[in-house]
Each structure stands twice: as structure tokens, then as C-alpha cells.
């Protein structure tokens, strides 16, 4: 990372790592500040003055320790992307990093976050003074002033990436994607990271997630299929517009509803589209996980007909692929364009299926892949996610309409008891 | 488009249009040169001199006519992307275009192709002097000299996109992707086009396409499934390394073999990987079109069991979606990341399935979507595609190993006669 303090470097680094981990690419942040804090937990702005030799030496030592650890971390071949989170604000520092990395036979990409929009910087400063470990227990006003002084010290020596560094691979993002300069991006993973970066925005927004209402197949405990909503599922569909309003959905023409191509999600979204006037988009990529030969059976029947498959799925549910169907890993791969589009959009309502919501939720929540397929996402409950600087705020709005449970715990052949459908 | 002559503008415009059409986005190029040629088919370099008032007026009139036609074309709401292919080399010209487009309530994006790599420019000049309608029937050497003079005339007034135009949406590509500057790209389609542009390269390479060898299901005329190769399919797999060598595959560690996740493509690629030492990558996105409820049946059985579906598929095969399965349009959507990665790669061998190859081939050949699902791609035949400035060169290498035909003509309930398998 390259950039002055309060330019969103750690935020960007965090998002990249979360995105990569979701794609099963092992990634880790090496934050130079936390190395430096080992020796000096609460430095004031003077520490960051270019003329402070002791400060300069300490900061250099922290950078060296972080880079050394990162290079060591790469000796494990499954580790793919390390992010050195620091200002790296001079050409000399970047040259040193480039040489260290190239010497270790690793590829590099410099990601510079530039920002001259005062409102974004102020927002970041407010964020830092309340959350940075450097200012724990200090008066917020004094912390903000000290942090501003620190930034001034960095500004004195700051050199933006430019033509003289054209042999490096780099991407320079100004004002969160308003302008992006991409230089010498050659490998696949770098190109994916750059594309991801160009899609980010920081406008405030929320994402509403809902499973379809209870379906006829749910009532019969059958997996997959393309059945209609049950009468109780239809009740949920009818109440969904009210639930969305209660949760604070804006009455805005830009809100968009995404569904899968299957009947049950379209039936669930119908009243929302009609009553609230939102646009609707159907995505094949939002269809439920493909059960292959198991589609249309109950879990009990699957356990009886294909006991080895049933056991294999329980032992590694994320990677297990239904014969002729999909694994959770396959679902994540096909959801990748959905996530990219979700990063670009503002307020979105997604009405989809249990396995799909588990994967989408795992992206926002950084759920590890071995836990992700076991997440409980009940029927007839609206979830509102509001992305924050670090992580997302989750709110649940239950409709209080009974539904069966479709949650099957590991090792069980039946779903948990839900509400029994009326006879 | 923005850029001096011989900077690959028409090539880039052509690729963008081909890519968009493949994604069912209606797109068209408006080439100012061809408007100008209506009045002046073979102008010499003087015509392009800034001090030639008559020339300047004629070129301005051609640009006006092209822009007027383009704006008229947009009155049909299904037309989505128009490309004004011209040098548009001054700020004044771009301002005029921006105003015309904004006045018509259309979005804009300027794509500048800059190039200071002499070898690329020379290559383009050679291309132009032999193919441009401006020089038809002229001595190639004189044509090249005149074209160079024309470029000099443009260079006198050329202004690259810069900070003063920061309110425009633009992307500036230098030396075919070596450096890319992206400014104010805000809508979805523009972001897709920009991502596509950043993935292009012009290194010479070929792409080898093959269906899997004849499978047990092919012999039984069943669609879908995940069966093994038939004995004749296995013969094809064994001969494939030799066929690739005969077709000129380089013995290069960078060649990569892509297969689907299904048995028959992996079995077909096995000997290639073992004997030629190429890396192999399995893509779920290369799996055969999902036949849904029809999977595992013969066409005749499908026609009998679901006569309405069978007829619906024949009447619009591209958009027809098998119940619980996919349409060709769905396949194109999931192949999009494959195409993007294929643009990035150099030599690639793809071993996959009939419907998938039809879609990939349609991308390279600009096959209309109503014809694409009816293309004949026989078993046991290696296809080598070599991308050229305009279109691709196609070579076929038949293995001369008998196979059944899997080609079913519109309205038929049986495949064409192929070679009968040995009893």
C-alpha cells in the first residue's frame, strides 16, 4: 500500500483480503504500525517528523521486521497474497521494498490511495481518532489534532507514484475510484485485484437479503426443484414490502431487487416490485446450489440411496460436489460477478436461496469456508446489512410467519423441527 | 475513440463490438473515414493538413454526418453502444462530441489508444497500406509514405487526454495495456468495457479447441451425464498429442490445457498433459450445457416426453432454457470469465463440450446468436484458431478416427448418421 495517513489504505487492504479469502486465496495483511507499536505504543506526531532521527530509525526497523515476516510467510506455498500496510510514501522506501520482494522471487503491485477530497479525509480522521490503538484512552480532540500533525509530517516527504516508477506494477486510485491509473499489471491475480478496486465506492448504502418464502418443496422436505410458494410462503411475500419499509428502505428509484430465475424467488419479490415500484433483475447466478442427481429427494432418502456421498458431504461440505451438480466452492465461483456488481451498486434487495445466501453472507462476514455451509439462515426473516469501515452491521427483521426449518445439522438425516404446516 | 492513425483504434473498436454482441448487447461502429470516402475516396496526405481549409471542412462534415447517424441510431432503445471510430485528436473536437452526445441525453466514454512503441506502429502502418480502402490499387511503398505523411499532419495538432478533460469519462490505453488511465467510469457497461480493454494483448498466439473424444453416452445417443470415453474416444485421446504437434503447438511451459470438471474432457486431455508436460486447469464453467430434467435422455425420448419443450427449443434454441437447466444465453453468461481469461492468456488448449465450443467459437467468429447453437463442431477434430487484426484464422485437423455424429438438425428427432460404433 502507498498513501498518506487517513486515505483509506487499511480499509482497502482489508477489503482485498476479505475478497481473496472468500475466493479461497490465502491472503494476509502485514501492518507496519502494529510492529512499530511493539516498542512504542502511543507515539505523538513528533515521532513521525522527518528530522526525528530516532523516530525514523524505529519506523524503518518496524518496516524491516514486517517485510521479513511477510517474505518468511511466503515460504509456505499456499500463501498467495501479502499486503504490506504502511504509508510507503517515498520513492526510496518503495525501491527498497521492490528490491526485497524481487530478490525473494515474489511479484509485487503497489496500490496507492490518493485523496484530496477533504470530506473523505475528515471522515477517515474521525474514524482513526476513535479506533486507532495509537490513541487509546486519549482525549479525542487532542488525538485528532495530533493525527493531523502526523499527516503534515508525512506530507513533507510524500512522493506520489509517477513516470519515474514506470517499471513497477502499480495502481493509483484517486478519490476512491474517481480516477485510476493502472501500470504494468500482468498476472491474473493482480488484474482481478485491480478490477475489484475499480468497482469499490464508499457511498453509504445497505443490502437487504431474504430467502424466498416457504415453498411446496420445503414443506415436503425435498431439496432443489422449482416449486411454488406454500400458502405460508405467499403470506411472507405479501408482508415483505411492509417489512422492508420498517427496516428503513429508501423510497428511491435506484433501489433494485435481484432474484434467481426460479419461481419461488420471483413469487416472493412480486409484491415488493408491484407496491414499491423497484426495478427487478433475474440472475441465473442466484439460482439455488445444483443438487445434481440428488435434486428432488429428501435428506433421509439421499442418506439411504447414496450413504457414501451423504457422509462425504458432511465431512467437507464446502468442497463436496453433488454428482452432476455443484459444491459450495462452485457456487462461490459463479457468485463472483454478483459480488462485483454488488460492490458497484447502492441499495440492493436480494431474494434468493439458502446456500446462495450463505455464500453471500460469508463474503460480508468473512466466514471461514468450513463454517460457511453450516450457517443458519432462517426462512421468513429479512436481513439488512450495512457495510462499515471494518465489517458490516447486521439487523434481522423476522416476519413472524411460521415456516418449516430447512436447517440440517451435521450428522443428522432430518431437518430441525420447524413450525408444522397446517394440515 | 481517440488517437493518431495506426494506433489500433479500429482494431480495439472491432473487438469491443464483437465482445458486446456476443453478450447480446447491440453495438455498432460509426467510422468517420468511410463517411469521408463518400466524397473523397482516395485523398493524399495534404488533405489531412491542418492548413488545408477545404480538407478540414470535408473532414468536419464527415464527423457531423457520422455523429448525427449515431444519435439517430440510438433512438431505437435496443441499440446500446455506438463507437465513433475517428482520430478525434483535438480537445475542441472532443468538446464538440461531448456536447452533442450529452445534449442527446446519452452517456459517453472516450477511449484513447496511445502508442510510442515503433514496432507496433510500423506493424499497423503495414496493415493499413495493404488493407485500407484509401489506398486501393496504389503502389504499397508510396501508400506507406503517404500514410506516414498523413500521421505527421495529425501529430501537429494532436492533444492527448489530460487533466483539463477530467470531467469526461475516459480510459487512456498506452502501448496496448502497458499503462491504463481510467477516469470517472461510473456505469456498469462502461466498467465492463474498461475491464475488457485492460485484458487485451497483441502477442501472437493460437487457441486450440477440441471436443472430448466420443463418450459412452454419445454412443447411446444420450445427452448430458458424466460417462467415460468410448474405446474410439480413448483412441482420439491417445492421438491428440501427435495432432497438436502436427498443428504446430509450441513446446513451451507456458501452454496451458483447460478442461471441464467432467470425466470425458479430463480423459481426453490426459495424454496431452502427460506427454507434452503442459499445465492443466479444470473449469466448472466449461461443463456441458445443463440439460435439467432432460439430462440422460435421447432427443427422441425428449421429443416424446416433452413435445412442447422440444418444439420451443427448436424455435429459439439460443434462449430456450431446459427446465431446471440452462439456455445457450445462460452458457454465454457463465463463459464470460473464460473469454476474459482467454484474452489475457497466450497459447491455450481447450478440451470441452459441443454447446460450450459453439459459444466460444461464436465469440471469435462473431456468429449471430440465432445461428450459434446450430453450428457443426464434429467429434475427433482439433481446431486451431489464430487471432488476426480482423477476425481469426481457422484450421481444422481431423484425427480420422470414426465417431458417431451428435449433430441434430432443426426439426429432426435424431442425430445425423455418424460412423456406427463397432458391435
PDB file of C-alpha atoms in Angstrom, chain A residues 78 227-228 237 319 350:
ATOM      1  CA  UNK A  78      -0.224 -21.979  -0.143  1.00  0.00           C
ATOM      2  CA  UNK A 227     -41.891 -25.391  -6.885  1.00  0.00           C
ATOM      3  CA  UNK A 228     -44.368 -22.644  -5.994  1.00  0.00           C
ATOM      4  CA  UNK A 237     -44.282 -12.454   0.133  1.00  0.00           C
ATOM      5  CA  UNK A 319     -15.816 -28.786  -1.351  1.00  0.00           C
ATOM      6  CA  UNK A 350     -31.553  -9.859  -2.890  1.00  0.00           C
TER       7      UNK A 350
END
